[in-house]
XYZ file of C-alpha atoms in Angstrom:
585
model
C 30.723 -52.021 97.596
C 31.748 -50.668 94.189
C 31.085 -47.501 92.211
C 29.921 -46.586 88.709
C 30.611 -43.269 87.050
C 28.567 -41.411 84.467
C 27.310 -37.891 83.799
C 25.379 -36.370 86.699
C 22.421 -34.444 85.316
C 19.872 -34.330 88.124
C 19.526 -32.758 91.528
C 20.776 -33.892 94.905
C 21.278 -37.354 96.351
C 18.995 -40.387 96.386
C 19.361 -43.514 98.471
C 17.129 -46.416 97.570
C 16.605 -49.822 96.045
C 17.348 -50.510 92.378
C 14.515 -51.463 90.031
C 15.728 -52.669 86.633
C 13.215 -52.120 83.870
C 13.392 -53.108 80.255
C 11.324 -52.044 77.291
C 8.344 -54.340 76.979
C 8.176 -54.042 73.211
C 8.035 -57.425 71.536
C 10.287 -58.377 68.695
C 8.784 -56.756 65.625
C 7.045 -59.552 63.725
C 7.411 -59.931 59.987
C 4.827 -61.740 57.938
C 3.567 -61.631 54.387
C 0.144 -60.405 53.323
C -1.833 -60.839 50.145
C -2.070 -58.066 47.608
C -5.762 -57.565 48.371
C -4.912 -57.128 52.078
C -2.642 -54.127 51.508
C -5.379 -51.509 51.806
C -6.578 -52.950 55.101
C -3.008 -53.071 56.426
C -2.429 -49.442 55.464
C -5.681 -48.542 57.191
C -4.439 -50.329 60.325
C -1.149 -48.438 60.060
C -2.986 -45.123 59.732
C -5.085 -45.883 62.791
C -1.998 -46.942 64.767
C -0.190 -43.680 63.976
C -3.280 -41.659 64.856
C -3.822 -43.460 68.178
C -0.153 -43.247 69.166
C -0.187 -39.529 68.342
C -3.286 -38.913 70.434
C -1.777 -40.833 73.364
C 1.413 -38.764 73.184
C -0.660 -35.569 73.025
C -2.483 -36.690 76.170
C 0.857 -37.239 77.906
C 1.906 -33.802 76.704
C -1.138 -32.125 78.219
C -0.575 -33.921 81.525
C 2.943 -32.543 81.942
C 2.701 -29.235 80.070
C 2.249 -27.034 83.119
C 4.709 -28.889 85.326
C 7.530 -29.386 82.844
C 10.208 -27.140 81.450
C 10.304 -25.662 77.995
C 13.100 -28.110 77.106
C 10.782 -31.069 77.741
C 8.117 -29.366 75.652
C 10.597 -29.046 72.806
C 11.373 -32.783 72.938
C 7.698 -33.699 72.866
C 7.064 -31.206 70.073
C 9.773 -32.899 68.029
C 8.334 -36.367 68.687
C 4.831 -35.246 67.757
C 6.202 -33.615 64.639
C 7.856 -36.892 63.610
C 4.637 -38.827 64.190
C 2.541 -36.362 62.199
C 4.974 -36.051 59.319
C 3.057 -37.339 56.259
C 6.259 -38.965 54.973
C 6.156 -41.474 57.838
C 2.797 -42.812 56.670
C 3.517 -42.433 52.964
C 6.842 -44.295 52.983
C 5.619 -47.046 55.303
C 2.493 -47.521 53.188
C 4.674 -47.755 50.082
C 6.731 -50.502 51.732
C 3.531 -52.389 52.588
C 2.389 -52.277 48.958
C 5.749 -53.076 47.400
C 6.886 -55.817 49.791
C 3.451 -57.044 50.908
C 4.451 -57.079 54.575
C 2.668 -56.164 57.800
C 2.535 -52.592 59.088
C 4.853 -53.113 62.082
C 7.611 -54.487 59.878
C 7.101 -51.782 57.236
C 7.642 -49.178 59.969
C 10.816 -50.979 61.021
C 12.167 -50.945 57.452
C 11.448 -47.229 57.210
C 13.035 -46.678 60.638
C 16.201 -48.492 59.594
C 16.434 -46.388 56.425
C 16.067 -43.145 58.399
C 18.590 -44.207 61.012
C 21.142 -45.013 58.346
C 20.709 -41.523 56.890
C 21.087 -39.790 60.251
C 24.005 -41.921 61.376
C 25.934 -40.903 58.257
C 25.545 -37.180 58.993
C 28.789 -35.605 60.193
C 27.097 -33.411 62.797
C 26.935 -35.373 66.114
C 23.777 -33.527 67.165
C 21.864 -34.728 64.142
C 23.278 -38.238 64.541
C 21.784 -38.325 68.012
C 18.324 -37.903 66.478
C 18.596 -41.509 65.307
C 17.608 -42.718 68.785
C 14.570 -40.445 68.852
C 13.385 -41.786 65.514
C 13.562 -45.292 66.935
C 11.570 -44.220 69.989
C 8.831 -42.569 67.964
C 8.427 -45.487 65.589
C 8.660 -47.933 68.484
C 5.712 -46.227 70.147
C 3.602 -46.694 67.000
C 4.699 -50.318 66.712
C 3.690 -50.949 70.312
C 0.267 -49.485 69.562
C -0.119 -51.807 66.576
C 0.921 -54.739 68.744
C -1.666 -53.861 71.362
C 0.902 -52.705 73.875
C -0.206 -49.272 75.077
C 2.410 -46.975 76.680
C 5.271 -48.347 74.602
C 7.854 -48.614 77.346
C 8.793 -50.621 80.382
C 6.035 -51.247 82.868
C 6.452 -49.568 86.239
C 3.512 -51.356 87.795
C 4.252 -52.367 91.357
C 7.146 -49.987 91.764
C 7.566 -48.568 95.250
C 7.970 -44.880 96.041
C 11.629 -43.910 96.231
C 12.954 -46.815 94.161
C 15.724 -46.031 91.707
C 14.971 -46.804 88.075
C 17.791 -48.481 86.156
C 17.302 -48.796 82.400
C 18.967 -48.484 79.009
C 17.242 -45.248 78.004
C 14.077 -43.255 78.629
C 11.418 -41.517 76.593
C 9.803 -38.146 77.378
C 6.499 -39.784 78.308
C 8.255 -41.649 81.126
C 7.991 -38.363 83.044
C 4.319 -39.090 83.628
C 4.979 -42.510 85.095
C 7.866 -41.282 87.223
C 5.758 -38.547 88.790
C 2.932 -41.007 89.360
C 5.164 -43.461 91.215
C 7.435 -40.808 92.792
C 10.646 -42.581 91.873
C 13.756 -41.551 93.778
C 16.218 -41.320 90.888
C 17.142 -42.958 87.605
C 20.229 -44.309 85.863
C 20.640 -44.890 82.126
C 23.295 -46.261 79.818
C 22.616 -43.647 77.166
C 22.551 -39.868 77.278
C 24.763 -36.826 77.681
C 24.472 -33.505 79.533
C 21.822 -32.090 77.165
C 20.291 -35.292 75.867
C 16.534 -35.554 76.248
C 17.089 -37.972 79.144
C 19.130 -35.361 81.014
C 16.456 -32.763 80.358
C 13.863 -35.107 81.853
C 15.924 -35.426 85.030
C 16.272 -31.687 85.430
C 12.587 -31.118 84.745
C 11.659 -33.574 87.508
C 14.365 -32.171 89.802
C 15.475 -35.618 90.920
C 18.953 -37.184 91.053
C 19.962 -38.869 87.817
C 23.031 -40.177 86.060
C 23.214 -40.814 82.318
C 25.905 -42.143 80.017
C 26.841 -45.153 82.154
C 27.866 -47.006 78.963
C 26.468 -50.463 79.735
C 27.336 -49.987 83.398
C 23.831 -51.035 84.395
C 24.674 -54.636 83.478
C 26.463 -54.824 86.826
C 23.253 -53.955 88.671
C 20.247 -56.047 89.650
C 16.875 -55.257 91.145
C 17.104 -55.061 94.908
C 20.619 -53.605 95.070
C 20.996 -50.724 97.521
C 22.149 -47.671 95.569
C 23.379 -44.202 96.425
C 22.941 -41.825 93.467
C 24.920 -38.580 93.596
C 23.268 -36.551 90.858
C 25.803 -33.749 91.074
C 29.011 -35.764 90.889
C 27.763 -38.527 88.588
C 28.658 -41.307 91.034
C 26.664 -44.436 91.907
C 27.584 -46.397 95.024
C 26.388 -49.998 94.829
C 25.635 -51.770 98.127
C 27.555 -49.159 100.160
C 29.024 -50.054 103.556
C 27.713 -48.490 106.757
C 30.288 -45.686 106.831
C 29.637 -44.571 103.245
C 25.888 -44.777 103.736
C 26.120 -42.609 106.840
C 28.102 -39.930 104.981
C 25.583 -39.736 102.155
C 22.567 -39.786 104.475
C 23.971 -36.743 106.270
C 24.641 -35.003 102.956
C 21.122 -35.766 101.743
C 19.678 -34.344 104.971
C 21.660 -31.112 104.482
C 20.322 -30.790 100.945
C 16.755 -31.178 102.206
C 17.332 -28.426 104.763
C 18.758 -26.229 102.015
C 15.594 -26.714 99.951
C 13.465 -25.466 102.849
C 15.701 -22.446 103.309
C 15.365 -21.593 99.630
C 11.609 -21.325 100.119
C 12.196 -18.789 102.886
C 14.061 -16.379 100.562
C 11.723 -16.797 97.598
C 10.262 -13.303 97.886
C 13.318 -11.549 99.265
C 15.280 -9.222 96.947
C 18.358 -10.437 95.055
C 20.833 -8.074 96.713
C 24.453 -9.012 97.387
C 26.142 -8.647 100.771
C 27.737 -5.398 99.583
C 24.390 -3.973 98.495
C 24.402 -4.558 94.731
C 21.024 -5.384 93.155
C 20.786 -8.237 90.667
C 17.879 -8.909 88.312
C 16.794 -12.549 88.027
C 14.509 -13.230 85.067
C 12.883 -16.404 83.764
C 13.093 -18.160 80.400
C 9.814 -19.452 78.952
C 8.661 -21.157 75.770
C 4.891 -21.159 76.236
C 2.664 -18.297 77.376
C 1.170 -20.697 79.945
C 4.521 -20.727 81.756
C 4.263 -17.043 82.651
C 2.236 -17.593 85.831
C 4.722 -20.236 87.042
C 7.610 -17.845 86.379
C 5.943 -14.980 88.222
C 5.214 -17.309 91.154
C 8.955 -17.959 91.386
C 9.457 -14.206 91.990
C 11.142 -13.614 88.634
C 11.905 -9.955 87.886
C 10.589 -10.417 84.363
C 10.884 -12.667 81.330
C 14.401 -12.496 79.944
C 13.717 -14.881 77.070
C 10.445 -15.940 75.467
C 11.203 -18.455 72.737
C 8.665 -18.162 69.934
C 9.541 -21.361 68.033
C 6.749 -23.337 69.709
C 4.193 -21.241 67.800
C 5.616 -22.590 64.542
C 6.233 -26.209 65.416
C 3.981 -29.269 65.292
C 1.758 -27.774 62.594
C 1.476 -27.771 58.819
C 1.160 -23.993 58.297
C 2.946 -21.035 59.832
C 0.963 -18.908 62.323
C -0.236 -15.741 60.626
C 0.205 -12.214 61.923
C -3.151 -12.118 63.698
C -2.599 -15.373 65.573
C 0.795 -14.182 66.764
C -0.586 -10.775 67.681
C -3.177 -12.395 69.938
C -0.600 -14.607 71.674
C 1.889 -11.794 72.250
C -0.829 -9.349 73.345
C -2.246 -11.745 75.926
C 1.230 -12.380 77.295
C 2.123 -8.692 77.579
C -1.278 -7.701 78.936
C -1.012 -10.158 81.814
C 1.942 -8.457 83.547
C 3.625 -5.084 83.842
C 7.026 -6.752 84.125
C 9.380 -6.544 81.117
C 9.134 -9.389 78.604
C 11.913 -10.008 76.095
C 10.598 -11.870 73.065
C 13.175 -13.496 70.820
C 12.369 -13.543 67.138
C 12.172 -16.879 65.392
C 15.141 -19.200 65.875
C 14.201 -22.031 63.554
C 16.761 -24.184 61.785
C 19.376 -26.557 63.224
C 17.430 -28.962 65.488
C 14.163 -27.016 65.256
C 12.469 -27.783 61.964
C 8.931 -27.010 60.840
C 6.962 -29.553 58.801
C 9.934 -31.834 58.544
C 12.095 -29.005 57.300
C 10.364 -28.876 53.932
C 9.286 -25.230 54.061
C 12.411 -23.538 52.787
C 14.393 -25.161 55.573
C 16.154 -28.071 53.966
C 18.508 -30.070 56.173
C 22.020 -28.676 55.974
C 25.152 -30.792 56.249
C 25.842 -29.043 59.552
C 22.559 -27.379 60.606
C 24.094 -25.596 63.602
C 26.295 -23.640 61.169
C 23.730 -23.240 58.429
C 20.763 -20.994 57.640
C 19.044 -20.623 60.981
C 17.672 -17.905 63.270
C 18.144 -14.394 61.842
C 19.831 -15.813 58.735
C 16.702 -17.756 57.895
C 14.387 -14.839 58.729
C 16.267 -12.380 56.517
C 16.303 -14.938 53.731
C 12.515 -15.341 53.961
C 10.790 -12.085 54.881
C 7.370 -13.756 54.527
C 8.404 -15.585 57.689
C 9.985 -12.606 59.451
C 7.725 -9.628 58.726
C 4.455 -11.085 60.048
C 6.156 -11.835 63.358
C 7.644 -8.354 63.631
C 4.324 -6.720 62.690
C 2.572 -8.798 65.348
C 5.167 -7.801 67.935
C 4.928 -4.096 67.158
C 1.123 -4.198 67.278
C 1.174 -6.116 70.579
C 3.666 -3.679 72.124
C 0.887 -1.312 73.230
C -0.282 -3.942 75.735
C 2.829 -4.181 77.886
C 6.549 -3.807 78.447
C 8.088 -5.438 75.367
C 11.671 -5.893 74.237
C 12.576 -7.591 70.954
C 15.695 -9.746 70.735
C 17.379 -10.861 67.510
C 19.080 -14.290 67.748
C 22.450 -15.339 66.359
C 23.673 -11.987 65.089
C 27.200 -12.256 63.737
C 27.660 -9.527 61.140
C 26.944 -5.804 60.885
C 25.355 -6.283 57.480
C 22.718 -8.528 59.086
C 21.926 -5.795 61.569
C 21.618 -3.244 58.731
C 19.017 -5.480 57.082
C 17.126 -5.949 60.356
C 16.881 -2.179 60.868
C 15.641 -1.716 57.306
C 12.861 -4.242 57.909
C 11.967 -2.661 61.256
C 11.688 0.775 59.656
C 9.531 -0.616 56.861
C 7.161 -2.096 59.427
C 6.931 1.166 61.368
C 6.011 2.947 58.149
C 3.447 0.298 57.168
C 1.692 0.358 60.545
C 1.644 4.152 60.578
C 0.045 4.231 57.113
C -2.512 1.625 58.212
C -3.344 3.662 61.350
C -2.615 0.679 63.577
C -1.442 1.489 67.123
C 2.090 0.490 68.111
C 5.081 1.673 70.119
C 7.700 2.930 67.641
C 10.561 2.898 70.150
C 10.513 -0.733 71.341
C 13.974 -1.670 72.670
C 15.712 -3.951 70.181
C 18.595 -6.127 71.335
C 20.820 -8.883 70.056
C 21.690 -12.330 71.314
C 25.442 -12.851 71.544
C 25.966 -16.546 70.885
C 28.521 -16.492 68.065
C 32.203 -15.856 68.966
C 32.456 -13.241 66.212
C 29.661 -11.270 67.845
C 31.309 -11.513 71.262
C 34.649 -10.260 69.929
C 32.935 -7.323 68.197
C 30.372 -6.718 70.948
C 31.572 -3.118 71.276
C 30.306 -2.426 67.745
C 26.957 -4.147 68.319
C 26.552 -2.370 71.657
C 26.646 1.011 69.935
C 23.767 0.048 67.649
C 21.456 -1.959 69.906
C 19.479 -1.178 73.050
C 20.657 -4.251 74.959
C 22.640 -7.465 74.549
C 21.952 -10.926 75.935
C 24.637 -13.619 76.103
C 23.406 -17.005 74.879
C 25.985 -19.277 76.458
C 24.677 -22.601 75.121
C 25.782 -21.926 71.561
C 28.608 -19.565 72.500
C 30.356 -22.326 74.438
C 29.843 -24.949 71.745
C 30.997 -22.686 68.928
C 33.995 -21.405 70.882
C 35.231 -24.793 72.115
C 34.254 -26.645 68.910
C 32.441 -29.391 70.811
C 28.958 -30.840 70.780
C 27.542 -31.230 74.272
C 25.388 -34.230 73.388
C 28.269 -36.168 71.856
C 29.514 -38.178 74.820
C 32.849 -38.691 73.071
C 33.684 -34.997 73.491
C 31.208 -33.567 75.997
C 33.851 -33.862 78.728
C 35.364 -30.800 77.054
C 32.213 -28.757 77.645
C 33.312 -26.197 80.209
C 31.414 -22.945 80.828
C 34.319 -21.741 82.993
C 36.946 -22.268 80.299
C 39.259 -19.210 80.156
C 38.183 -18.458 76.577
C 34.508 -18.393 77.593
C 35.068 -16.101 80.571
C 37.170 -13.728 78.487
C 34.469 -13.528 75.803
C 31.808 -12.890 78.443
C 33.972 -10.151 79.932
C 34.312 -8.538 76.496
C 30.538 -8.418 76.101
C 29.895 -7.075 79.611
C 32.544 -4.366 79.201
C 31.111 -3.421 75.807
C 27.724 -2.929 77.438
C 29.155 -0.799 80.225
C 31.035 1.404 77.783
C 27.928 1.878 75.647
C 25.707 2.266 78.738
C 23.285 -0.486 77.709
C 22.024 -3.481 79.733
C 23.782 -6.840 79.396
C 22.011 -10.035 80.411
C 22.680 -13.771 80.111
C 19.981 -16.255 79.092
C 21.891 -19.508 78.512
C 22.160 -22.440 80.911
C 25.241 -20.900 82.496
C 22.995 -18.196 83.994
C 21.225 -20.867 86.031
C 24.385 -22.691 87.123
C 25.089 -21.844 90.763
C 28.767 -22.774 90.333
C 29.099 -19.887 87.855
C 27.070 -17.241 89.676
C 29.796 -15.543 91.705
C 32.228 -15.470 88.821
C 29.609 -13.869 86.572
C 28.806 -11.315 89.275
C 32.499 -10.454 89.593
C 32.741 -10.091 85.810
C 30.035 -7.423 86.081
C 26.870 -9.294 85.100
C 23.802 -7.959 86.903
C 20.963 -9.497 84.892
C 20.433 -13.260 84.649
C 17.655 -15.214 82.920
C 17.048 -18.905 83.637
C 14.554 -21.690 84.207
C 12.240 -20.393 86.923
C 12.901 -23.553 88.986
C 16.437 -22.405 89.868
C 15.781 -18.715 90.567
C 15.679 -19.160 94.353
C 18.975 -21.058 94.372
C 20.718 -18.387 92.291
C 19.176 -15.724 94.525
C 20.586 -17.462 97.578
C 24.045 -17.398 96.030
C 23.697 -13.701 95.154
C 22.574 -12.831 98.686
C 25.554 -14.707 100.142
C 28.150 -13.011 97.953
C 30.302 -9.950 98.603
C 31.009 -8.938 94.996
C 33.697 -6.406 95.924
C 35.562 -9.144 97.764
C 35.855 -11.387 94.700
C 36.367 -8.860 91.895
C 40.153 -8.825 92.279
C 40.276 -12.624 92.394
C 38.457 -12.748 89.054
C 40.918 -10.280 87.570
C 43.679 -12.695 88.609
C 41.602 -15.565 87.202
C 41.378 -13.971 83.752
C 45.127 -13.444 83.604
C 46.101 -16.862 84.991
C 48.184 -19.101 82.714
C 48.418 -22.079 85.072
C 45.495 -24.573 84.909
C 45.897 -25.674 88.539
C 46.089 -22.077 89.750
C 43.062 -21.224 87.599
C 40.912 -23.992 89.107
C 42.148 -23.102 92.566
C 40.922 -19.534 92.135
C 37.491 -20.769 90.999
C 37.222 -22.964 94.094
C 38.296 -20.048 96.289
C 35.642 -17.775 94.783
C 32.920 -20.331 95.431
C 34.051 -20.790 99.041
C 33.921 -17.071 99.874
C 30.490 -16.542 101.368
C 28.648 -15.846 104.583
C 26.069 -18.347 103.405
C 27.290 -21.884 103.915
C 24.106 -23.684 102.926
C 24.809 -26.573 100.546
C 23.603 -26.405 96.989
C 20.408 -28.359 96.411
C 22.059 -29.821 93.349
């Protein structure tokens, strides 16, 4: 028996037989063509891109309703790359200039793009190099008559554990079809697309094994601990028995979660907590309501703008927002456009040129205030749709009071315009801000006096505060939502909300992390928003927590200067409960 260690990104424990798979894609052939054959080769290229795009769209439709918004975002990005006219134009140019076949022309273009991305300082953008290779590889496979573009899973048995170098979003379809038990990959970090796939399928998975899979072979007995990031290879009887018992406990915990699905989120000491859902597509609303969400704490609107050549106009947005609001009386918080950074429209050519460090560039509210032709139609659509339901508007990435001044000016202009046009709207829609920049957290007391609510976006707040990129596996070990600096910033925001008597929520991944729930409750957070799939688990933790009992421990935690003492207090907080059911993760 021996062990491998990587980054655990999936749920629970899997015990099964290894199945090594490798990408089927042939070596990309290179051959010369005659000048008079160039047009026909470009036509073949065009058809290959079109067919590959349609196949990916079909995959997309198959998983749309069952997958998370993060998976949708990955597929949107891949479709956007495929449909970018530059892909065809540059590859066609290479065919004409070098008189080579379409597959090789794509490879030349791929190599050029990868070189550009790999020279970008920002690790997040460098990671896009792999996705470019995947997208172009799919088209090449189509041209080579190899549909699906990835390793064949034919003959795989239910419960087997997939071991491979890396995965593509479309693998989700195959995995669900064959009901695989878990997967292991060499590549990937905690928020890589591979990790997102694991969480969306809610199966154990470990990424970032760094060539560790070379020590494995098909047929090996594996134990995959998706929480701890540990793989046991050919475990002895004693180890196998321990993990079988742990796996059985996790299965029992899953059943118990179903039993509390429709029970209220009330702590042992009687404090009510609101558990909302995050969504990216209107179609996800029904799934979120079925999970007993108290409302929608974050509706990301970027999907309306992506994978298309033109922006959605006011009327199109009005119809989408109206239908969403009309379908439920529960509150829905709609975040205004957060394009920029990793989310580009039309290849980033529409006033969104690629910055040296996109995460710190013109994105979110900065972009919207720079281009009011982008911002005002969305706000007009939101105000008009407000008459159909319980709407809140949230402004992303606020960092400066001057930005807020400009936002209020635009909002007032829109109220005046709609009044003059005799269009119905609610003039007093609650307007809040997303606290995801350290500067905004430190000055949350000022923002709290001017806004109707605040929502803490922990994904960016943690990265900006700790100066690390979660998908860069050279530094992602430093990603720590329970870092003292993060907890102190969160406390500042929560206290600012209490003092201003406005609601404070959290909509980042930390809100759906059961290891953080009790600490956040003790800090004073009473409104969480998360992927609907984890609402029951967070509810279970809330219902098993006596908040009064742990508040003093958290006060000690915030003032602790000793790392060992600090971690000891966190462990103590997570042990204090009348609910001893194991986490399903």
